[in-house]
CSV table of C-alpha atoms in Angstrom, one decimal:
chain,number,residue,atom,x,y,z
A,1,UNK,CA,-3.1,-101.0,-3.5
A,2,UNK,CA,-6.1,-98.2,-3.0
A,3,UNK,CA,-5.4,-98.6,0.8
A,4,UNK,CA,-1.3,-97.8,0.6
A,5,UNK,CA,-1.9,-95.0,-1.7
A,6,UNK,CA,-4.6,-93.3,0.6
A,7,UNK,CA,-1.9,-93.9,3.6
A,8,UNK,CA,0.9,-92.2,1.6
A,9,UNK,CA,-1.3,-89.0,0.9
A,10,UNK,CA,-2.2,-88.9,4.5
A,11,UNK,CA,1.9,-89.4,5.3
A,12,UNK,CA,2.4,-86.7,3.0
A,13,UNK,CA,-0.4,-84.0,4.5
A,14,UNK,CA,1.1,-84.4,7.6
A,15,UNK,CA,4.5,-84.0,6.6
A,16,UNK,CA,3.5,-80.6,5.2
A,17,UNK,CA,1.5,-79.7,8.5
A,18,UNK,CA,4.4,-80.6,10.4
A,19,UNK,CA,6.8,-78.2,8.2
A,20,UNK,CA,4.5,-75.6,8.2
A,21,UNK,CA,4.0,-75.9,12.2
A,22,UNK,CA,7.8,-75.8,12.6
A,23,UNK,CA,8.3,-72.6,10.4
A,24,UNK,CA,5.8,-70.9,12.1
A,25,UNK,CA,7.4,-71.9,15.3
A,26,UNK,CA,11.1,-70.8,14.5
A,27,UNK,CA,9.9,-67.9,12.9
A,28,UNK,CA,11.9,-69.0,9.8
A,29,UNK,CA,10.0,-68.5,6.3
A,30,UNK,CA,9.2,-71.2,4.1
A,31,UNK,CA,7.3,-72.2,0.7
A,32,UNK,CA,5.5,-75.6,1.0
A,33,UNK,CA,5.4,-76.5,-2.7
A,34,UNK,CA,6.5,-79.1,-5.0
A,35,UNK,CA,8.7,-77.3,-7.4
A,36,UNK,CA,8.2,-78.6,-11.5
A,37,UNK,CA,8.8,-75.3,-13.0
A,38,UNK,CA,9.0,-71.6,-12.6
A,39,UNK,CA,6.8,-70.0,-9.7
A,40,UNK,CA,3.0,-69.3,-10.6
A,41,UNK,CA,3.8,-65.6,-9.8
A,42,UNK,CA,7.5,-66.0,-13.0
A,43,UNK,CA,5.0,-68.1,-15.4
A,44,UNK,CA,4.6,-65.2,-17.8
A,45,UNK,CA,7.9,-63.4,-17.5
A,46,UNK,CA,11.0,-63.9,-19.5
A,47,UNK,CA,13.4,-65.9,-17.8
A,48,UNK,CA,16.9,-64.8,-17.7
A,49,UNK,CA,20.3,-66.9,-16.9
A,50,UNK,CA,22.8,-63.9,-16.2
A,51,UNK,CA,23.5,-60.1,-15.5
A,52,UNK,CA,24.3,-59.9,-19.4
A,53,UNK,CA,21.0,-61.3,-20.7
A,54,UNK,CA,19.2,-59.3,-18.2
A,55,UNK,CA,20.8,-56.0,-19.6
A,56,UNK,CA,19.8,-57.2,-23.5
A,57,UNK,CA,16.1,-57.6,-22.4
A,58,UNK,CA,15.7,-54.3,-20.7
A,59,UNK,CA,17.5,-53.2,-23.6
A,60,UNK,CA,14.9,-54.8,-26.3
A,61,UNK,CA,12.0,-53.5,-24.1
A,62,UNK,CA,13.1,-49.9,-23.8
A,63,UNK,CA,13.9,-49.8,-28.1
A,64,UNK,CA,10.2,-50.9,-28.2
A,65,UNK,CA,8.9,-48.5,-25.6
A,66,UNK,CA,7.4,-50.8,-23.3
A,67,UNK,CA,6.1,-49.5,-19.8
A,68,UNK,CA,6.8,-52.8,-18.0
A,69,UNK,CA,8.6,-56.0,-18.2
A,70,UNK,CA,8.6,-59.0,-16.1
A,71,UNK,CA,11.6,-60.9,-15.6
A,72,UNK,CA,12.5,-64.4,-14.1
A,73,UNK,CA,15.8,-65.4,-12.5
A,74,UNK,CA,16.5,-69.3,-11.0
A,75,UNK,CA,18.1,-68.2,-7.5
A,76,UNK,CA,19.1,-64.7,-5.8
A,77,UNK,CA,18.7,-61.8,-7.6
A,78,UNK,CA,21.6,-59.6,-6.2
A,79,UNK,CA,23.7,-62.2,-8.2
A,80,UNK,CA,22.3,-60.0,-11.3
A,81,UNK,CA,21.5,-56.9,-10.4
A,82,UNK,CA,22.7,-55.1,-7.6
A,83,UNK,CA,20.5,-52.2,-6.8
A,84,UNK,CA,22.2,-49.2,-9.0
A,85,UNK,CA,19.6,-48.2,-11.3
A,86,UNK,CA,22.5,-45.7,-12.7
A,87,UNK,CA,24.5,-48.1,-13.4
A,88,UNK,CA,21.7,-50.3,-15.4
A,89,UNK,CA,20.9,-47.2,-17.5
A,90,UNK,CA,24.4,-47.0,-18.2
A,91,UNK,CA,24.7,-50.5,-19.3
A,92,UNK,CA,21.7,-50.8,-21.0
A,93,UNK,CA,22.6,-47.6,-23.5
A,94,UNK,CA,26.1,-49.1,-24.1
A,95,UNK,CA,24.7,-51.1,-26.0
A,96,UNK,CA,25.2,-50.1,-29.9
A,97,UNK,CA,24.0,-51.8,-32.8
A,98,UNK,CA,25.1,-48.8,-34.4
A,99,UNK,CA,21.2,-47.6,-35.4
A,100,UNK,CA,20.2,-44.2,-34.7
A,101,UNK,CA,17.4,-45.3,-32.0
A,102,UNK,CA,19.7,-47.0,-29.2
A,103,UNK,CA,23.1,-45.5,-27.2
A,104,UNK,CA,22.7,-41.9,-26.6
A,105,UNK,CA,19.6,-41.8,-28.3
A,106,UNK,CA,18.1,-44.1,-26.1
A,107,UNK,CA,19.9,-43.2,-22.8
A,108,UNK,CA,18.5,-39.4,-23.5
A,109,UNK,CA,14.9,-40.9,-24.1
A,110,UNK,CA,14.7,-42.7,-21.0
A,111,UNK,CA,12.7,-40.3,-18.0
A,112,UNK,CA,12.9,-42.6,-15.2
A,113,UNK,CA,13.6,-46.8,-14.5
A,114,UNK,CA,12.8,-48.6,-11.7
A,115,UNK,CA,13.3,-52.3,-10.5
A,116,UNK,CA,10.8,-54.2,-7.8
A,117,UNK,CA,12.2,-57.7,-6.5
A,118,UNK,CA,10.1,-60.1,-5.2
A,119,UNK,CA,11.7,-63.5,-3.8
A,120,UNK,CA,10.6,-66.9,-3.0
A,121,UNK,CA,12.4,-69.2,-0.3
A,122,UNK,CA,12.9,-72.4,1.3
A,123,UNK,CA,14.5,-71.2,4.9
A,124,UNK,CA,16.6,-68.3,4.0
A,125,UNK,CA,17.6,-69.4,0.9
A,126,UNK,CA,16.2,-67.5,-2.0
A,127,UNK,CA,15.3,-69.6,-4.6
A,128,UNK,CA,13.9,-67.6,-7.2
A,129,UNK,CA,13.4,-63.7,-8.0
A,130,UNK,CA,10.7,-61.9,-10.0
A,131,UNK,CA,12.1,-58.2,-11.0
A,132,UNK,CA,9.4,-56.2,-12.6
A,133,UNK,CA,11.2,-52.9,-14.5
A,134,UNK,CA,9.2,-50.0,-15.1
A,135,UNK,CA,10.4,-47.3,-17.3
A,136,UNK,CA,9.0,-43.7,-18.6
A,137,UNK,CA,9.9,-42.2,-21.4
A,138,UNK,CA,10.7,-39.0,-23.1
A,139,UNK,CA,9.1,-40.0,-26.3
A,140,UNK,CA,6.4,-42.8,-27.3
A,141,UNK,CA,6.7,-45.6,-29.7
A,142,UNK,CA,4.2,-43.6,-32.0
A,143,UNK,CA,6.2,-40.4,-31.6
A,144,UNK,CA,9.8,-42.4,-32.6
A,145,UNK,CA,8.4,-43.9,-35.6
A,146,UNK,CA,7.5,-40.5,-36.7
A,147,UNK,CA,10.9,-39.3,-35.8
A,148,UNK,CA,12.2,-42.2,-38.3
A,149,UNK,CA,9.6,-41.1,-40.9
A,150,UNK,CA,10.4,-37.2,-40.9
A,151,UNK,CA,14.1,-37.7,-41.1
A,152,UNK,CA,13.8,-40.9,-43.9
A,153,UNK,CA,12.1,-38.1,-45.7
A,154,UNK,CA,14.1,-34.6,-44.5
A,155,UNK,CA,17.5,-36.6,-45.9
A,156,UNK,CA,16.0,-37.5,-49.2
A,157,UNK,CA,15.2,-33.9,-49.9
A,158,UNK,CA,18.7,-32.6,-48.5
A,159,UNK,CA,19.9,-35.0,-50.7
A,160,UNK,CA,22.4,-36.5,-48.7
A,161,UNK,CA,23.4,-39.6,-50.0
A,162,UNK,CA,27.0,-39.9,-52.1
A,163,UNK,CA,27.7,-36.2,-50.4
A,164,UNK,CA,30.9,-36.0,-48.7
A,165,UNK,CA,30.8,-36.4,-44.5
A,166,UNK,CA,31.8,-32.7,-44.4
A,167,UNK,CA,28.8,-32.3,-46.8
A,168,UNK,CA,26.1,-34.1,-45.4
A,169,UNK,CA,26.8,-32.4,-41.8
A,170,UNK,CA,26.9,-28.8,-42.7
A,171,UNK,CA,23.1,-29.6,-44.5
A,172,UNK,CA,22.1,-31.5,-41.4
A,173,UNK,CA,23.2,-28.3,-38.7
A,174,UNK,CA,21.9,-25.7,-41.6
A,175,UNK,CA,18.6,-28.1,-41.5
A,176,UNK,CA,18.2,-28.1,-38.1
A,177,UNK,CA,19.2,-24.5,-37.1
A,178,UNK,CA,16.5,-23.4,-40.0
A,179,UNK,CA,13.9,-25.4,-38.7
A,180,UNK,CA,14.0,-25.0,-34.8
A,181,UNK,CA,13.6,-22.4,-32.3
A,182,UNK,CA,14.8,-22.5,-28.8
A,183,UNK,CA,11.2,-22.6,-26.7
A,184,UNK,CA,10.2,-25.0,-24.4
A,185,UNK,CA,7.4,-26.9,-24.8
A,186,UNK,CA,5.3,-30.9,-23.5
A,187,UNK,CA,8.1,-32.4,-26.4
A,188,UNK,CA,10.9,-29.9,-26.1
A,189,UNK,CA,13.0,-32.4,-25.2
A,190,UNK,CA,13.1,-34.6,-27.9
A,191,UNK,CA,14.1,-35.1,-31.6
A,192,UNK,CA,9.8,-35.0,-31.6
A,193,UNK,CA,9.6,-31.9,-30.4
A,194,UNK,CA,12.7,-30.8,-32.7
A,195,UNK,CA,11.5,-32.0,-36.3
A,196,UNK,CA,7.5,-32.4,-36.1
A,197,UNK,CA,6.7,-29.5,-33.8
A,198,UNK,CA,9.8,-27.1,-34.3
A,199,UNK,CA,10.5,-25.7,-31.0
A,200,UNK,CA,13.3,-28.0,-28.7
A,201,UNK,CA,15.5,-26.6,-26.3
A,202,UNK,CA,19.3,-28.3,-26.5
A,203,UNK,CA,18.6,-31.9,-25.7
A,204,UNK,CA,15.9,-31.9,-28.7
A,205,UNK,CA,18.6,-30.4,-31.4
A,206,UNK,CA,21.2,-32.7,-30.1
A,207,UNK,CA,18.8,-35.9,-30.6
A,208,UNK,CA,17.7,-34.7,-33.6
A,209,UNK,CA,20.8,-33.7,-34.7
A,210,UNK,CA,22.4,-37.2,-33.6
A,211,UNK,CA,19.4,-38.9,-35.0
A,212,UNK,CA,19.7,-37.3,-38.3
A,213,UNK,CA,23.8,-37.6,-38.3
A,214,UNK,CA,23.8,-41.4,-37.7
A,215,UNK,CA,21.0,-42.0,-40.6
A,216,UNK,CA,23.4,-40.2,-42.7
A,217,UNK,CA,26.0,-42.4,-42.2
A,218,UNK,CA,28.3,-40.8,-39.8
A,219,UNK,CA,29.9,-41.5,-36.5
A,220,UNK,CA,28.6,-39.0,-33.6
A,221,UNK,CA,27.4,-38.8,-30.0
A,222,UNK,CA,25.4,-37.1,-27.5
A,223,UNK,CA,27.4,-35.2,-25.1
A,224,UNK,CA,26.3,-33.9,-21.9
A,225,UNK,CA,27.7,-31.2,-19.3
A,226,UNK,CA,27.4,-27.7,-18.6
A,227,UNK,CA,28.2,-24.1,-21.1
A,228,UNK,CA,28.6,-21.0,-20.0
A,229,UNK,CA,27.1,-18.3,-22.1
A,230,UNK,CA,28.9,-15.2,-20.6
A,231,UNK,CA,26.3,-14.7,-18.0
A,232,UNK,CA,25.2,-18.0,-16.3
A,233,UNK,CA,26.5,-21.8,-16.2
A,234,UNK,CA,23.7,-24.2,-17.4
A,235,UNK,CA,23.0,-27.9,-18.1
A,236,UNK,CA,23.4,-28.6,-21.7
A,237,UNK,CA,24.0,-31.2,-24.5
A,238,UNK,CA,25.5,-30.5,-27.5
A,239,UNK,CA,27.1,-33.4,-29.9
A,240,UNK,CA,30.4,-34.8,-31.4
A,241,UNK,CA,30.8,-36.4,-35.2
A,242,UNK,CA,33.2,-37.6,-37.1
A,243,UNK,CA,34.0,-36.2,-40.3
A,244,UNK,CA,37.2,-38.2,-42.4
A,245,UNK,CA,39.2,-39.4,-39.9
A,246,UNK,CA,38.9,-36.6,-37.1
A,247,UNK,CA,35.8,-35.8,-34.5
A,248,UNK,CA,34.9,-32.4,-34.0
A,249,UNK,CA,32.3,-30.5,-31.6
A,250,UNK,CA,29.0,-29.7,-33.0
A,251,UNK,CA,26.4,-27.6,-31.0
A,252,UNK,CA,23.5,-26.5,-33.7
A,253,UNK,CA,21.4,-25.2,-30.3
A,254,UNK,CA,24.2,-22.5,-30.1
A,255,UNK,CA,24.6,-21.9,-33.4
A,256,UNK,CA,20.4,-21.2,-33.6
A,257,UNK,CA,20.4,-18.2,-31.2
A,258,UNK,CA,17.1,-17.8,-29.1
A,259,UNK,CA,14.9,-15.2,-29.4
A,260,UNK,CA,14.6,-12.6,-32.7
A,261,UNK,CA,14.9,-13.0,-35.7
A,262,UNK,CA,16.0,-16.6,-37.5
A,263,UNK,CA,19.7,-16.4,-37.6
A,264,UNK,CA,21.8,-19.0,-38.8
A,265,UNK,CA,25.5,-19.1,-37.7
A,266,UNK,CA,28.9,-21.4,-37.4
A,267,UNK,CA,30.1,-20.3,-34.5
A,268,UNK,CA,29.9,-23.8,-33.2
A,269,UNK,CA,30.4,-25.6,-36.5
A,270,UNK,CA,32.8,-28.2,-36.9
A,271,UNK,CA,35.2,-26.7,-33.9
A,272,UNK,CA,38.3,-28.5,-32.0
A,273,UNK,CA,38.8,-28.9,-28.1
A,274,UNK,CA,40.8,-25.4,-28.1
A,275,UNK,CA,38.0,-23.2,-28.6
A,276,UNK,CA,34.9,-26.0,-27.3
A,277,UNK,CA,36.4,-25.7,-23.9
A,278,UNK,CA,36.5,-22.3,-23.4
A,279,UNK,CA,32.5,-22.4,-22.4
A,280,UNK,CA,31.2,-26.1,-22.4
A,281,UNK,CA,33.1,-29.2,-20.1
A,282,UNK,CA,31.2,-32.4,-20.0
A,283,UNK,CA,30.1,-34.3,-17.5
A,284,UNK,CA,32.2,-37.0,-16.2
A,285,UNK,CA,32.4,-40.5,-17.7
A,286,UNK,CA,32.1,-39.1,-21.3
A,287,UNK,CA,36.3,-38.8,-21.3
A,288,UNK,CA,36.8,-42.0,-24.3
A,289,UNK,CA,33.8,-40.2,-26.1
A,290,UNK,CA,35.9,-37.0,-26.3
A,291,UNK,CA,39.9,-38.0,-26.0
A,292,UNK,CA,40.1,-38.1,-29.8
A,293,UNK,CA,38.1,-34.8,-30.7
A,294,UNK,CA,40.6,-32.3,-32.6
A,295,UNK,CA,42.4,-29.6,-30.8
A,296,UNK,CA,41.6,-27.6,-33.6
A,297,UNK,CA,38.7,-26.3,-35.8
A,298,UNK,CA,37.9,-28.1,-39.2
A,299,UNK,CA,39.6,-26.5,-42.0
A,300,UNK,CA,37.3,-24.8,-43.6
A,301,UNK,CA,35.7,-23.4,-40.4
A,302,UNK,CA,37.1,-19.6,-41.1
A,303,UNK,CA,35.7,-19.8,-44.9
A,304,UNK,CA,32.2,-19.9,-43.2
A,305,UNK,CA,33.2,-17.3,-40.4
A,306,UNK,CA,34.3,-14.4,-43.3
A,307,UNK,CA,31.5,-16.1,-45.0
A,308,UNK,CA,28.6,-14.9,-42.5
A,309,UNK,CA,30.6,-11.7,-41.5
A,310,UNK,CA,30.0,-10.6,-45.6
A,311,UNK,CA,26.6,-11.7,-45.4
A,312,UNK,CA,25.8,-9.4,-42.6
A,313,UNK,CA,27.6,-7.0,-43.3
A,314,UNK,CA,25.4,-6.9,-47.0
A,315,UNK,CA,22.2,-7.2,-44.4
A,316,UNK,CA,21.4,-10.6,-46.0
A,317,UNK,CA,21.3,-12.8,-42.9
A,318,UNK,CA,22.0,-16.2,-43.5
């Protein structure tokens, strides 16, 4: 019994020398292994079955701000992710639990992603992959949770709740534009740099600002594209909410104007499609985001503009 077992191990050896002589020979590439599991290299990653599931975990790991993920997936690949790293942002931020911290939030929060594949084979037949993401953000786990803090505690003083959407919006934007000034800074581009350190340039009001909106209650996005101010075209992003049954454009960076004096206006309160497209478009493959924003302003957007023309004119500011 002891002498049949020795002779299959030694059967067995050169079996494997044999396959490994050949691959070497034929310049094929080969992995000499018994397989009873996931690779050595996959044994701490998440495994994942399909293109969906490999969206929802990047998804999970970007809400919880994590640098790197490994992931683990039974054959090629390319039969889960092609190679568009666009496209897998896009994907992963359609996603929409309706919260304030995934969607546009998330997609504006994002810096960079990138995927690394690694394969193994038997011939030229991938058998498994290992795809290890890597993502940088905008703004840290430490620095979103005191996001969600300052605005949990900003509503409760505005005193939002039971207020009407029209309300709750106008002391949101009036919040915001109050509280911010237009100057770059290491967090100008986030709701961070927004609420806790009060300078953002437009993508920070428009987080906070959709951040604030959504813990409110309301319906809004992010919109990006490019506004002309009279002098020069620039990137900017500015947002959309829904207040009763219509959407309307909302843009509290232009309604904060840099530089002077704190001035608080409604130029870009509340306005329809007819007067938002005379100076801002949006970037392509925002169009179902924006086909059901009004043509025209809210209704009680030209109470506010004789509103701030008296209080001017008095030299009161607003």
């Amino acid at each position: 019994m002891q002498k049949n077992h020795k002779k299959q191990k030694k059967i067995l050896l050169v079996s494997c020398i044999l396959l490994l002589f050949l691959s070497l020979g034929t310049g094929n590439r080969y992995s000499v292994f018994w397989k009873t599991g996931k690779s050595a290299k996959a044994a701490t990653a998440i495994t994942v079955t399909s293109h969906k599931k490999f969206i929802k975990a990047i998804y999970k790991m970007a809400l919880k701000r994590e640098i790197s993920g490994t992931f683990y997936y039974e054959g090629d690949s390319n039969d889960i992710f092609d190679g568009d790293i666009d496209q897998l942002l896009q994907e992963v931020c359609a996603i929409d639990k309706k919260t304030s911290s995934d969607a546009d939030y998330l997609a504006n929060s994002i810096s960079t992603i990138n995927v690394r594949t690694s394969y193994q084979y038997i011939g030229d037949t991938i058998i498994d992959s290992t795809l290890t993401v890597q993502i940088r953000y905008l703004e840290t786990m430490a620095q979103l949770e005191a996001v969600n803090a300052g605005v949990e505690q900003v509503l409760a003083e505005l005193g939002v709740e039971g207020k009407s959407d029209y309300k709750k919006v106008k002391l949101i934007h009036d919040y915001i534009v109050n509280n911010t000034r237009y100057q770059f800074g290491s967090n100008c581009y986030t709701a961070y740099g927004a609420l806790l350190e009060g300078r953002a340039v437009c993508q920070g009001y428009a987080q906070l600002t959709y951040k604030m909106l959504r813990e409110a209650g309301l319906s809004c996005y992010v919109i990006t594209g490019q506004a002309n101010n009279g002098s020069r075209t620039e990137d900017h992003a500015w947002n959309i909410v829904k207040v009763g049954k219509k959407w309307y454009y909302l843009d509290t960076t232009w309604d904060d104007p840099a530089g002077g004096e704190d001035v608080l206006r409604y130029d870009y309160f509340l306005i329809g499609s007819d007067k938002m497209d005379q100076d801002h478009a949006a970037f392509l493959g925002q169009e179902e985001k924006i086909v059901n924003v009004s043509r025209t302003n809210h209704k009680k957007w030209e109470s506010l503009q004789e509103q701030e023309d008296d209080l001017y004119l008095y030299g009161f500011g607003l």
